[in-house]
mmCIF file of C-alpha atoms in Angstrom:
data_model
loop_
_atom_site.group_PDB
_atom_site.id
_atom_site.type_symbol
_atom_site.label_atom_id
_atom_site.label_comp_id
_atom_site.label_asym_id
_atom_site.label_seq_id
_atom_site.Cartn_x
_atom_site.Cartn_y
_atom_site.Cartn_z
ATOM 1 C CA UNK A 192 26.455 7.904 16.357
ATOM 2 C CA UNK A 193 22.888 9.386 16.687
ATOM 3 C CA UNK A 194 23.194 11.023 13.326
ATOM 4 C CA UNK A 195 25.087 8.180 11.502
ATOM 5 C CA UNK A 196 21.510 6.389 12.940
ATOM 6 C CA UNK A 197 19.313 9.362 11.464
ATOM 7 C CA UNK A 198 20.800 8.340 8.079
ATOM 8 C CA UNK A 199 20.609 4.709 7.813
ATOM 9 C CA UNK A 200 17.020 5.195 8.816
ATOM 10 C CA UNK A 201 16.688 7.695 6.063
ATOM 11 C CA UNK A 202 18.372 5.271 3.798
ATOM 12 C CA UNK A 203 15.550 2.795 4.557
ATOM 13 C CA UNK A 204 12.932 4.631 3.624
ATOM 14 C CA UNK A 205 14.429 5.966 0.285
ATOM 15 C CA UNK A 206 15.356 2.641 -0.894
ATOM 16 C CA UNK A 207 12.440 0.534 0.574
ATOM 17 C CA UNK A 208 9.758 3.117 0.361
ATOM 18 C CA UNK A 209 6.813 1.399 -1.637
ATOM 19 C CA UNK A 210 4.809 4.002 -3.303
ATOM 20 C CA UNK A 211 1.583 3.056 -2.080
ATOM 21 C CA UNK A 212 -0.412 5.712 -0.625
ATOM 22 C CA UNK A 213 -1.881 4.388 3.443
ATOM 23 C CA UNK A 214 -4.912 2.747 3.499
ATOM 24 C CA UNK A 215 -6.250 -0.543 2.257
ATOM 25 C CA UNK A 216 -5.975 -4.028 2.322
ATOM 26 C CA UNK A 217 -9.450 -4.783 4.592
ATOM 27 C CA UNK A 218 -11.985 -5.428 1.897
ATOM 28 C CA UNK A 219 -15.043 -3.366 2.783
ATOM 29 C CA UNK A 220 -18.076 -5.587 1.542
ATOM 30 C CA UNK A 221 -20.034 -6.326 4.471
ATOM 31 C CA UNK A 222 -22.410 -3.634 2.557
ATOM 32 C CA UNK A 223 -23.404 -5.909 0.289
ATOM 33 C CA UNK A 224 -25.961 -7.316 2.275
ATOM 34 C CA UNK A 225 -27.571 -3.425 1.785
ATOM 35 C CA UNK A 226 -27.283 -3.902 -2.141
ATOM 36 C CA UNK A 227 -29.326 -4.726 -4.926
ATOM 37 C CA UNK A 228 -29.094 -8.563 -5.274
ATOM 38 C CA UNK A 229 -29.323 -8.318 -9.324
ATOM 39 C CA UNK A 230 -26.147 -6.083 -9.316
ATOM 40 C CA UNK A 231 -23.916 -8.608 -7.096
ATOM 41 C CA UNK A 232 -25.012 -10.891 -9.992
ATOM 42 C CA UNK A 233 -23.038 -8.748 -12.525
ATOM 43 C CA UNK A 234 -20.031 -9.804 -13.986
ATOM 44 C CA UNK A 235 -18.568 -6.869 -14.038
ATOM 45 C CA UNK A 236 -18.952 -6.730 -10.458
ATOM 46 C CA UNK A 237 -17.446 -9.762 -9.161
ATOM 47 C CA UNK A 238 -14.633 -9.247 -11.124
ATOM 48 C CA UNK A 239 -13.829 -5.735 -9.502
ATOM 49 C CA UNK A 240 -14.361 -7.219 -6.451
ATOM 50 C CA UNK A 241 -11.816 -9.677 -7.503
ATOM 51 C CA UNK A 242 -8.918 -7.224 -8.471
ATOM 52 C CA UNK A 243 -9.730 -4.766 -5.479
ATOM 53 C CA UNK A 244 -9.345 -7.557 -3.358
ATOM 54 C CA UNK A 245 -6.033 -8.661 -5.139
ATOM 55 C CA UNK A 246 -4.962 -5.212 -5.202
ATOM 56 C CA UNK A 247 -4.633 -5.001 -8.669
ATOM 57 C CA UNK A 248 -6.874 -1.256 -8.753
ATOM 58 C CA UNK A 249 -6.276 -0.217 -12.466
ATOM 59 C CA UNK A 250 -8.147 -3.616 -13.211
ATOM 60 C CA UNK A 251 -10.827 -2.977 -10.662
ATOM 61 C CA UNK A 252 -11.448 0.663 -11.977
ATOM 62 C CA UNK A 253 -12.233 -0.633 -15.443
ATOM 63 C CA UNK A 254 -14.992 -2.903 -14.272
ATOM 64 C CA UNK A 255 -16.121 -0.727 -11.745
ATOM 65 C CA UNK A 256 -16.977 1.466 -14.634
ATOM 66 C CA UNK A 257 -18.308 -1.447 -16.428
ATOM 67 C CA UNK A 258 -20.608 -2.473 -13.618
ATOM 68 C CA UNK A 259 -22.217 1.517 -13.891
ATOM 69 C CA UNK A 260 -22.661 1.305 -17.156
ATOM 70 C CA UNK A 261 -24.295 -1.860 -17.011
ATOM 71 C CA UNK A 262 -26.158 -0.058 -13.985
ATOM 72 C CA UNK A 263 -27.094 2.604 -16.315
ATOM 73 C CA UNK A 264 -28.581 0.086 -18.906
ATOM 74 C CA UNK A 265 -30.372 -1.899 -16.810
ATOM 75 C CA UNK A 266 -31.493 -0.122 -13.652
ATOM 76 C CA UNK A 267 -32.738 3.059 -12.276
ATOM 77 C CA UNK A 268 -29.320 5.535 -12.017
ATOM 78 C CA UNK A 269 -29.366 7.209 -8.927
ATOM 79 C CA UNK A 270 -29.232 4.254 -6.885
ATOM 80 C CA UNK A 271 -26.894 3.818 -3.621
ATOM 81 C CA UNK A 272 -25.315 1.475 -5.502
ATOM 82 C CA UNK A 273 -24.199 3.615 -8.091
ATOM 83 C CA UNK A 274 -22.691 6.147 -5.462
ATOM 84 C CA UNK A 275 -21.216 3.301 -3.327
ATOM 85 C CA UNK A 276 -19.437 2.189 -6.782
ATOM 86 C CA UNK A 277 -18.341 5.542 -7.552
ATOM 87 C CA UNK A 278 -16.634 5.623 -3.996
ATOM 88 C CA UNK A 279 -14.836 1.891 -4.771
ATOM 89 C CA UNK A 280 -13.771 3.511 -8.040
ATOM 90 C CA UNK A 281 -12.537 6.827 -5.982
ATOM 91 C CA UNK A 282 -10.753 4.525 -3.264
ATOM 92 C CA UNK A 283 -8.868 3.002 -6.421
ATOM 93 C CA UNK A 284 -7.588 5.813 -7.816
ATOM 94 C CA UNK A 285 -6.460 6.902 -4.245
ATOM 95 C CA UNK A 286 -4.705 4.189 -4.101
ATOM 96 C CA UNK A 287 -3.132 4.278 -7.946
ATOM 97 C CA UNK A 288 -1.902 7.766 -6.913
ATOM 98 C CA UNK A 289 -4.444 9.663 -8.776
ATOM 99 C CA UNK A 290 -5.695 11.595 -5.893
ATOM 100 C CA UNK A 291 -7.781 14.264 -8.606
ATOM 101 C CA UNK A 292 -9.841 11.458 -10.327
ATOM 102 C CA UNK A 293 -9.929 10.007 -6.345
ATOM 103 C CA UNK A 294 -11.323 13.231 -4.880
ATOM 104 C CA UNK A 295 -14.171 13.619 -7.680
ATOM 105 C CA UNK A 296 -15.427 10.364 -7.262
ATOM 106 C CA UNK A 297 -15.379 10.236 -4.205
ATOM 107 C CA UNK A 298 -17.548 14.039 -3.520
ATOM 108 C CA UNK A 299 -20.031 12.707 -6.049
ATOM 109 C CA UNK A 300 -20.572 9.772 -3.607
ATOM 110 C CA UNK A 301 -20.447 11.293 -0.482
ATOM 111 C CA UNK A 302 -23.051 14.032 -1.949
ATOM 112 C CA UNK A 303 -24.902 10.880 -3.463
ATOM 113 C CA UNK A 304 -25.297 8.700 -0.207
ATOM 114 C CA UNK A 305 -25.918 11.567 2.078
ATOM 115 C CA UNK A 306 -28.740 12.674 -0.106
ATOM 116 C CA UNK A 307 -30.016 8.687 0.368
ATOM 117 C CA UNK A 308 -29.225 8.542 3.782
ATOM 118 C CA UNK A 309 -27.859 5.396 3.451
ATOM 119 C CA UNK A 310 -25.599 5.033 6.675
ATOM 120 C CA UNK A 311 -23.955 1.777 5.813
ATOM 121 C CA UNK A 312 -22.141 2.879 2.848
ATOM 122 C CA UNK A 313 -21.479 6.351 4.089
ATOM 123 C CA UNK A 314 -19.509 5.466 6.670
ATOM 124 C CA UNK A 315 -17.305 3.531 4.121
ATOM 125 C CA UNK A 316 -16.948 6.579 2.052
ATOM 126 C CA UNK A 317 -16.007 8.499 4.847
ATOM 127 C CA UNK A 318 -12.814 6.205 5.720
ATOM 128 C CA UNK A 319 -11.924 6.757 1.901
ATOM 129 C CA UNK A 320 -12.023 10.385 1.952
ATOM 130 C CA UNK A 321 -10.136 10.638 5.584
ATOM 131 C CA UNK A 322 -7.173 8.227 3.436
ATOM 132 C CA UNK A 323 -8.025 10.741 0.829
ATOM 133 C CA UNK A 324 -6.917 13.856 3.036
ATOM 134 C CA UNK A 325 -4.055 12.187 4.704
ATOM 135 C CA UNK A 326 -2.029 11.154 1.296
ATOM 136 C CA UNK A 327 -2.880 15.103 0.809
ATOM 137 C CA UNK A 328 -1.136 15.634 4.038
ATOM 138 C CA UNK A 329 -4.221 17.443 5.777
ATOM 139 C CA UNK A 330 -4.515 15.606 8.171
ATOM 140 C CA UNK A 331 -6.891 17.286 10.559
ATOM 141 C CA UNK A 332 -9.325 17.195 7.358
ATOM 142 C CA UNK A 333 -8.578 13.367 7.688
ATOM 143 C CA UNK A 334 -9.042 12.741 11.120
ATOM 144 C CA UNK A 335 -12.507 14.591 11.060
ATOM 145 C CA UNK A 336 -13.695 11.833 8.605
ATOM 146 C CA UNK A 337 -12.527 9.568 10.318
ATOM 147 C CA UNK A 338 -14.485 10.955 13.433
ATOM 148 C CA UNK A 339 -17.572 10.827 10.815
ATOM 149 C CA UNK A 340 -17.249 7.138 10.106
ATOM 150 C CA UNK A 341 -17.201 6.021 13.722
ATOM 151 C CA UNK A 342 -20.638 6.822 14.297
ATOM 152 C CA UNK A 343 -21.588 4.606 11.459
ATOM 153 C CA UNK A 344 -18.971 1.884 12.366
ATOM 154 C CA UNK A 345 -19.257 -1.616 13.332
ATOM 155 C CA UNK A 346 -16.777 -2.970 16.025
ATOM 156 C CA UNK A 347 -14.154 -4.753 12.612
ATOM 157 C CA UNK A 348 -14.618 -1.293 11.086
ATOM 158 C CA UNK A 349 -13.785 0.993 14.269
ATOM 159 C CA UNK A 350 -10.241 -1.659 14.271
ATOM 160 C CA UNK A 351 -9.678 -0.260 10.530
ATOM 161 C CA UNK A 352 -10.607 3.569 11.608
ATOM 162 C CA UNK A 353 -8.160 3.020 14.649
ATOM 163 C CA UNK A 354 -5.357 2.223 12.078
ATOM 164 C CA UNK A 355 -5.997 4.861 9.658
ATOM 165 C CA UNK A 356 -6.282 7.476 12.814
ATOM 166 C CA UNK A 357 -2.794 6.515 14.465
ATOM 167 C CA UNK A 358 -1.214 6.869 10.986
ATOM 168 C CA UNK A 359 -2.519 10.386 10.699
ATOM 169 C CA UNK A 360 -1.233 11.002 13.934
ATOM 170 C CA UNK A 361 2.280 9.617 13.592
ATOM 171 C CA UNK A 362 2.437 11.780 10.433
ATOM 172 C CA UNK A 363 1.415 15.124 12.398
ATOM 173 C CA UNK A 364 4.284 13.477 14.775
ATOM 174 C CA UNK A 365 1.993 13.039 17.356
ATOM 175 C CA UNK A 366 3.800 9.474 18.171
ATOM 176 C CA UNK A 367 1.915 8.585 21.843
ATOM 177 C CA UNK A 368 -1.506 9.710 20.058
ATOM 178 C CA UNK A 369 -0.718 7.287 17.450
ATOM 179 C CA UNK A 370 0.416 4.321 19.514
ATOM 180 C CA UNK A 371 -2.530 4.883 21.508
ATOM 181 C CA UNK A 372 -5.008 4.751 19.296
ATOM 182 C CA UNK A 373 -3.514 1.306 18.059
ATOM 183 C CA UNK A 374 -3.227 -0.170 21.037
ATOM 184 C CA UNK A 375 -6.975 0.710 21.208
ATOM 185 C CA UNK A 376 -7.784 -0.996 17.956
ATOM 186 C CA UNK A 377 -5.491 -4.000 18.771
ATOM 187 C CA UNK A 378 -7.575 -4.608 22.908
ATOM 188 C CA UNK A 379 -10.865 -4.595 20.268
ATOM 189 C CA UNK A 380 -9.147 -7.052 17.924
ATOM 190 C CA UNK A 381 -8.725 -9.179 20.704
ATOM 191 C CA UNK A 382 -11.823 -9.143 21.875
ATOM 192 C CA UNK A 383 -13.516 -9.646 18.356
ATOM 193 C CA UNK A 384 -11.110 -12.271 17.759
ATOM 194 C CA UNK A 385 -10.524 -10.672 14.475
ATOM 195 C CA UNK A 386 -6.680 -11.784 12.820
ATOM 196 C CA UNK A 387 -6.910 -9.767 9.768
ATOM 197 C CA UNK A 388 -7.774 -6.772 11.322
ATOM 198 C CA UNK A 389 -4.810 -7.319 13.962
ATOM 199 C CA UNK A 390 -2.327 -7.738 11.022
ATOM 200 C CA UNK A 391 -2.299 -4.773 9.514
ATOM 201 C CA UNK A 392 -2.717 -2.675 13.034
ATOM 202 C CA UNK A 393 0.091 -4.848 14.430
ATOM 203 C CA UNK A 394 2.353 -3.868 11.162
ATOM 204 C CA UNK A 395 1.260 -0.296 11.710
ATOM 205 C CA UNK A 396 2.230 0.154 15.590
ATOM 206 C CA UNK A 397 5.730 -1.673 14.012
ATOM 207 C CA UNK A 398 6.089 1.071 11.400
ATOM 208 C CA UNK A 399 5.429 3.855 14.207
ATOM 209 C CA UNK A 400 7.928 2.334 16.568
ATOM 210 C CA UNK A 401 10.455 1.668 13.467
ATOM 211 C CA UNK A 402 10.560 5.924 12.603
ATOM 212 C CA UNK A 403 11.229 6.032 16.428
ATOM 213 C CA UNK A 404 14.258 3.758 15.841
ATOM 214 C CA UNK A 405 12.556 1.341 18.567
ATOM 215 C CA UNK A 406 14.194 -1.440 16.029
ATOM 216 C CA UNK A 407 13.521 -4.291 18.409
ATOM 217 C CA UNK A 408 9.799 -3.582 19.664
ATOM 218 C CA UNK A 409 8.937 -3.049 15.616
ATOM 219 C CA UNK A 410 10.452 -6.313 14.902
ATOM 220 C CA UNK A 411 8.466 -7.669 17.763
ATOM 221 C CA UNK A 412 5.151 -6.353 16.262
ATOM 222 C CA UNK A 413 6.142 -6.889 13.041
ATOM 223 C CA UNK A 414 6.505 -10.865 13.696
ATOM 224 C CA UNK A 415 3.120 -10.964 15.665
ATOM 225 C CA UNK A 416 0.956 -8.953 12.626
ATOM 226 C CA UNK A 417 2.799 -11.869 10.133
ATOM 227 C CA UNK A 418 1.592 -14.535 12.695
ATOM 228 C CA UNK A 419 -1.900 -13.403 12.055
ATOM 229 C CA UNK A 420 -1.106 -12.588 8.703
ATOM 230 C CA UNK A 421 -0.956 -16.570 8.239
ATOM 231 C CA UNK A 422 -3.774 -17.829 10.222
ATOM 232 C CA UNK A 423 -6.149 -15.543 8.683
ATOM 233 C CA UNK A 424 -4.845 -15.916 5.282
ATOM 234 C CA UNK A 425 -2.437 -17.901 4.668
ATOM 235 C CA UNK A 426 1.621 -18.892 4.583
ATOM 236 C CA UNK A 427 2.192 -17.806 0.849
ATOM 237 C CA UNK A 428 -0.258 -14.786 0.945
ATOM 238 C CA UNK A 429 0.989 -10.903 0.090
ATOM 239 C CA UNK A 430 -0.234 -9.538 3.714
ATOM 240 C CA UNK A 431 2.789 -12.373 5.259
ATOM 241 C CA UNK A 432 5.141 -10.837 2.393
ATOM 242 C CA UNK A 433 4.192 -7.799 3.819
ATOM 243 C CA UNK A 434 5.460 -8.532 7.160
ATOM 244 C CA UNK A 435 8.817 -9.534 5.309
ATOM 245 C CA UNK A 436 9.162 -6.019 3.501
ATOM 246 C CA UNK A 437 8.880 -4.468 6.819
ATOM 247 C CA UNK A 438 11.406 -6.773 9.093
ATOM 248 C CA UNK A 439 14.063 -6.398 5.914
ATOM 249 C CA UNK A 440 13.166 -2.404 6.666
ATOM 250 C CA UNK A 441 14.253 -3.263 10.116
ATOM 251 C CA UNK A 442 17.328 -5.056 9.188
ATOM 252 C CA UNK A 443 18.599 -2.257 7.096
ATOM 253 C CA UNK A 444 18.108 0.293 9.928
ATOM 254 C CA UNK A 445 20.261 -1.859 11.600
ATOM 255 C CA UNK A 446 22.661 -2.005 8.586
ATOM 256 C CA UNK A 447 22.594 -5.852 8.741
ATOM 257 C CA UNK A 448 22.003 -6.043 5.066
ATOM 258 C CA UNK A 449 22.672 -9.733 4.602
ATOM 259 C CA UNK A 450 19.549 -10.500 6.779
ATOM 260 C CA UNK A 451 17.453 -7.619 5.301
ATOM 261 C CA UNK A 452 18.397 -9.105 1.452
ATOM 262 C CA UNK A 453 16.871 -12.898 2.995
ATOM 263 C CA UNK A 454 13.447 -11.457 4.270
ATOM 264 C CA UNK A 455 13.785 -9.356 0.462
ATOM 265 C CA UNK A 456 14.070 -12.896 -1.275
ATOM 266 C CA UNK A 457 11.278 -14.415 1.246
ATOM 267 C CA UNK A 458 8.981 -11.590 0.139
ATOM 268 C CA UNK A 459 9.643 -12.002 -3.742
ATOM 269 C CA UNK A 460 9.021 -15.667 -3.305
ATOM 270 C CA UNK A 461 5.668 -15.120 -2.306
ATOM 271 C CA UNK A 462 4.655 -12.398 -4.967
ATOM 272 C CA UNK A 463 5.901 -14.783 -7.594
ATOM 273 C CA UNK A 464 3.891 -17.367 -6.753
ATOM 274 C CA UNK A 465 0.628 -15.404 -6.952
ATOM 275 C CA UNK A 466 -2.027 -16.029 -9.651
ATOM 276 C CA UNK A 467 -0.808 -14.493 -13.070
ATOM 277 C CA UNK A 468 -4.168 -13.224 -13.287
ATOM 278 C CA UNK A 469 -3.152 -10.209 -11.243
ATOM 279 C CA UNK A 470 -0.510 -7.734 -11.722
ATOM 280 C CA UNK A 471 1.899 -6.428 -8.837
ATOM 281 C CA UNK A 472 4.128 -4.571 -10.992
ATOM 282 C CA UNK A 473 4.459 -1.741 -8.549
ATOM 283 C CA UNK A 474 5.639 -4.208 -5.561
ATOM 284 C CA UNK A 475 7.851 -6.358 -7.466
ATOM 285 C CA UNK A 476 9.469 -3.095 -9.004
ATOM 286 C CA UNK A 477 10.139 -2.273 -5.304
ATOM 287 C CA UNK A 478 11.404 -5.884 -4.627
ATOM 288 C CA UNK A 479 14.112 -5.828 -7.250
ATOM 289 C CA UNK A 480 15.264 -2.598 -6.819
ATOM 290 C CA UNK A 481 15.742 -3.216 -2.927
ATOM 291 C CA UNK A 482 17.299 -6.453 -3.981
ATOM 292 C CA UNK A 483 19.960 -4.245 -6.283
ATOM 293 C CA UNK A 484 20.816 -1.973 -3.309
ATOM 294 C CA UNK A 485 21.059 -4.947 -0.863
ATOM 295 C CA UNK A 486 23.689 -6.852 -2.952
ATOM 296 C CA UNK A 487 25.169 -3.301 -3.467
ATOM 297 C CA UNK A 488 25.701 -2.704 0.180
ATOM 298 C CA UNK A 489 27.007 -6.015 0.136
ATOM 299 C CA UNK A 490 29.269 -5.694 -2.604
ATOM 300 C CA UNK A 491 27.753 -8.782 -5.191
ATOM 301 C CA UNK A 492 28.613 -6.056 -8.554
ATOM 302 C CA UNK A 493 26.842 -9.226 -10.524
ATOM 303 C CA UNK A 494 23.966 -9.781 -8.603
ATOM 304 C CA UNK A 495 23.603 -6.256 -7.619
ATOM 305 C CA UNK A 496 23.216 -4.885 -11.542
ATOM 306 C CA UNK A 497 21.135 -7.712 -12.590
ATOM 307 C CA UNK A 498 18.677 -6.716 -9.848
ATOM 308 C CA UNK A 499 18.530 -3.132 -10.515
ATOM 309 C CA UNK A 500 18.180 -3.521 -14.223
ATOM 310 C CA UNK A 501 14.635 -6.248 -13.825
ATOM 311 C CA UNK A 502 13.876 -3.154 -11.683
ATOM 312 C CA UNK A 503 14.288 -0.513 -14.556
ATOM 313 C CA UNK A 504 12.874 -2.571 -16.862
ATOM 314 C CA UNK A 505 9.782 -3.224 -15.787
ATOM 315 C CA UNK A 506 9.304 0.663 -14.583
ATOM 316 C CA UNK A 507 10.287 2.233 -18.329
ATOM 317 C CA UNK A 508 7.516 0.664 -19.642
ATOM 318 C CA UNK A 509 4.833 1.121 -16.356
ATOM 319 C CA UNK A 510 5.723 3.887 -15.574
ATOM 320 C CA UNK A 511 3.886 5.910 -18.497
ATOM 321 C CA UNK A 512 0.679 4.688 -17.709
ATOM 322 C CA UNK A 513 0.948 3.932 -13.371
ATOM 323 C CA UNK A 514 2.038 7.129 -11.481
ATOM 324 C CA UNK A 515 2.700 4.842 -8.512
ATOM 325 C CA UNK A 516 5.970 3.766 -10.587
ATOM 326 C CA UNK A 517 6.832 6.702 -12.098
ATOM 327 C CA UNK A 518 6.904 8.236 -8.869
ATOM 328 C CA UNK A 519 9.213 5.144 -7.600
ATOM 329 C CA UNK A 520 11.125 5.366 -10.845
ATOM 330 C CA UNK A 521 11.922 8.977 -10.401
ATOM 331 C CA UNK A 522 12.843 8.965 -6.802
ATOM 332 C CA UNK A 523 14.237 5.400 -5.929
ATOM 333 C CA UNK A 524 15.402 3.529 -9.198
ATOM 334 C CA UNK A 525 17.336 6.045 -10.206
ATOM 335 C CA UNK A 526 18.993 7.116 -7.054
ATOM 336 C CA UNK A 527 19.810 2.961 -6.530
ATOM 337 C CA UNK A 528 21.931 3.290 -10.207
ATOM 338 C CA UNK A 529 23.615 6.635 -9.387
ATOM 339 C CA UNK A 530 24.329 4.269 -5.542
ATOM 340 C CA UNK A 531 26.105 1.176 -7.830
ATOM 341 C CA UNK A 532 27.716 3.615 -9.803
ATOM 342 C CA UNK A 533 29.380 5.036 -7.249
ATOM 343 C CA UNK A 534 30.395 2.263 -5.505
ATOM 344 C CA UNK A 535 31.743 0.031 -8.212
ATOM 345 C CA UNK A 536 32.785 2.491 -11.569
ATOM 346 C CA UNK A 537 36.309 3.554 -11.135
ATOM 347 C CA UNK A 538 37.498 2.922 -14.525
ATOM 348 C CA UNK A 539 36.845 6.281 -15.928
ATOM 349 C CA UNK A 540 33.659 5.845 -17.733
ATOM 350 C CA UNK A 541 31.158 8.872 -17.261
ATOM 351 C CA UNK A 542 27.907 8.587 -15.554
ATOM 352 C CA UNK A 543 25.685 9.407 -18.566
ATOM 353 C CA UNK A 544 27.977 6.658 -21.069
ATOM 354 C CA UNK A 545 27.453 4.148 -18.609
ATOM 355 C CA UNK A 546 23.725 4.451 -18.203
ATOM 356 C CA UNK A 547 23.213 4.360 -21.761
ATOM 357 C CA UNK A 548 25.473 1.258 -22.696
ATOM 358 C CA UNK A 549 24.230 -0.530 -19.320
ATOM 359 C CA UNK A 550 20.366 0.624 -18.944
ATOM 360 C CA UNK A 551 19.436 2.395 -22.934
ATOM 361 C CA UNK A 552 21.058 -0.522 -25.094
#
């Protein structure tokens, strides 16, 4: 029974595993106030503070670079500014999956800041790099910068640092360390008061406690971080879908698939309704394919193939230009089709025939 568990909770992860390397979601700007007023002025710079903030990065990077050139024309180069832009533009590309663009941008500013002294936006830079490390998997390198942007942290930022540290320890399997050091951050939420900042830890500790196959205490934190979720922001924002992605996790660890495929349609619902200004390709790739291998587990053929095919389509033609999806596209979408056609072709037809006249044509 204990290994049967081992791989449905493998399952889950496979199938719902969004490709979006840990970090993000708490906008860093209080560092503004430190910034040259005629640059928060720019264009160029309110819009990439626009797309970071709706996660849309590969938007953000290109006026990011449009704000330094602008910078470049207009101003002194050299400025903190520049190097705290550079580090935005690094913590995209993280983020996009390009961790060797991410890791160039992001020395330059750390050389650039430290050189300035400037202690505000270093300790921002610092968080990036220590997300930097850990989607390299070095984690002790990533809990030393972390470490290095405490001691330039204010008390919402040491919340964020808390998170970021108990994921690099739950992925060096140090589980207590890592629901220690969120229970930390969530007794300083309290105290500040602060519900964004107690979303995302709360749907942290759930993701810990989920890998544990503590299925009912992740629920449990799960519902609380999507409770906060909605006061902070709101009932139709991405950070509640969030909370819906992770509770259909839950339900699939559990193998009750009908309840997993309603929190799946609860999530889409919300990413649907966004602003068509921004693009969340990557997510509602990951929506439709989990969608295809719901329906598949419970046996809707129709529903199931339509599903997995709005998946595919959408990831043949991102997938060139996002690695995020062709990462997904490689190991999820087309694992989910070789899934359907095992469970529903029996008439004969051979894998690579079907594919074509189903996925090609």
């Amino acid at each position: 029974m204990k290994q049967n568990s081992k791989r449905v909770h493998l399952v889950a992860v496979i199938i719902f595993s969004i490709a979006v390397l840990s970090g993000c979601l708490n906008s860093k700007y209080r560092y503004e106030e430190t910034m040259n007023s005629e640059i928060l002025d720019f264009e160029e710079y309110q819009t990439a503070v626009d797309y970071y903030n709706a996660q849309n990065y590969r938007e953000a990077i290109l006026y990011y670079e449009l704000t330094l050139a602008r910078i470049k024309e207009t101003i002194q180069p050299g400025t903190s500014m520049e190097y705290w832009i550079k580090g935005q533009i690094g913590d995209c590309y993280i983020t996009t999956g390009n961790l060797d663009r991410a890791g160039a941008y992001l020395q330059e500013a750390e050389e650039g800041l430290e050189k300035k002294d400037n202690v505000n936006m270093l300790g921002s830079i610092y968080q990036s790099e220590g997300i930097y490390y850990g989607n390299l998997k070095q984690y002790d390198t990533a809990l030393m910068y972390y470490e290095k942007a405490l001691k330039y942290a204010d008390a919402d930022e040491i919340i964020r640092i808390y998170r970021l540290m108990a994921t690099a320890y739950a992925n060096m399997n140090m589980v207590e360390k890592a629901l220690e050091y969120c229970d930390h951050a969530i007794e300083l939420g309290e105290k500040q008061n602060d519900a964004g900042a107690l979303a995302n830890v709360y749907y942290r500790k759930g993701s810990i406690l989920a890998s544990e196959e503590k299925l009912e205490e992740a629920k449990k934190c799960y519902e609380i971080g999507m409770r906060y979720a909605a006061y902070y922001w709101k009932e139709d924002d991405i950070k509640v879908a969030e909370g819906y992605r992770f509770l259909s996790r839950a339900s699939v660890m559990e193998q009750d698939y009908e309840t997993a495929y309603l929190y799946c349609r609860k999530e889409m619902d919300i990413y649907t309704s966004q602003n068509a200004a921004y693009t969340y390709d990557d997510v509602i790739v990951n929506i439709y394919n989990n969608m295809g291998y719901l329906n598949t587990k419970l046996g809707n053929r129709n529903a199931a193939l339509k599903m997995i095919r709005k998946a595919y389509d959408i990831a043949i033609v991102e997938k060139e230009r996002d690695a995020v999806i062709k990462e997904f596209y490689d190991n999820n979408i087309l694992n989910n089709i070789e899934l359907f056609y095992e469970e529903f072709i029996h008439d004969g037809t051979d894998y690579e025939t079907w594919f074509k006249e189903n996925f090609e044509s």
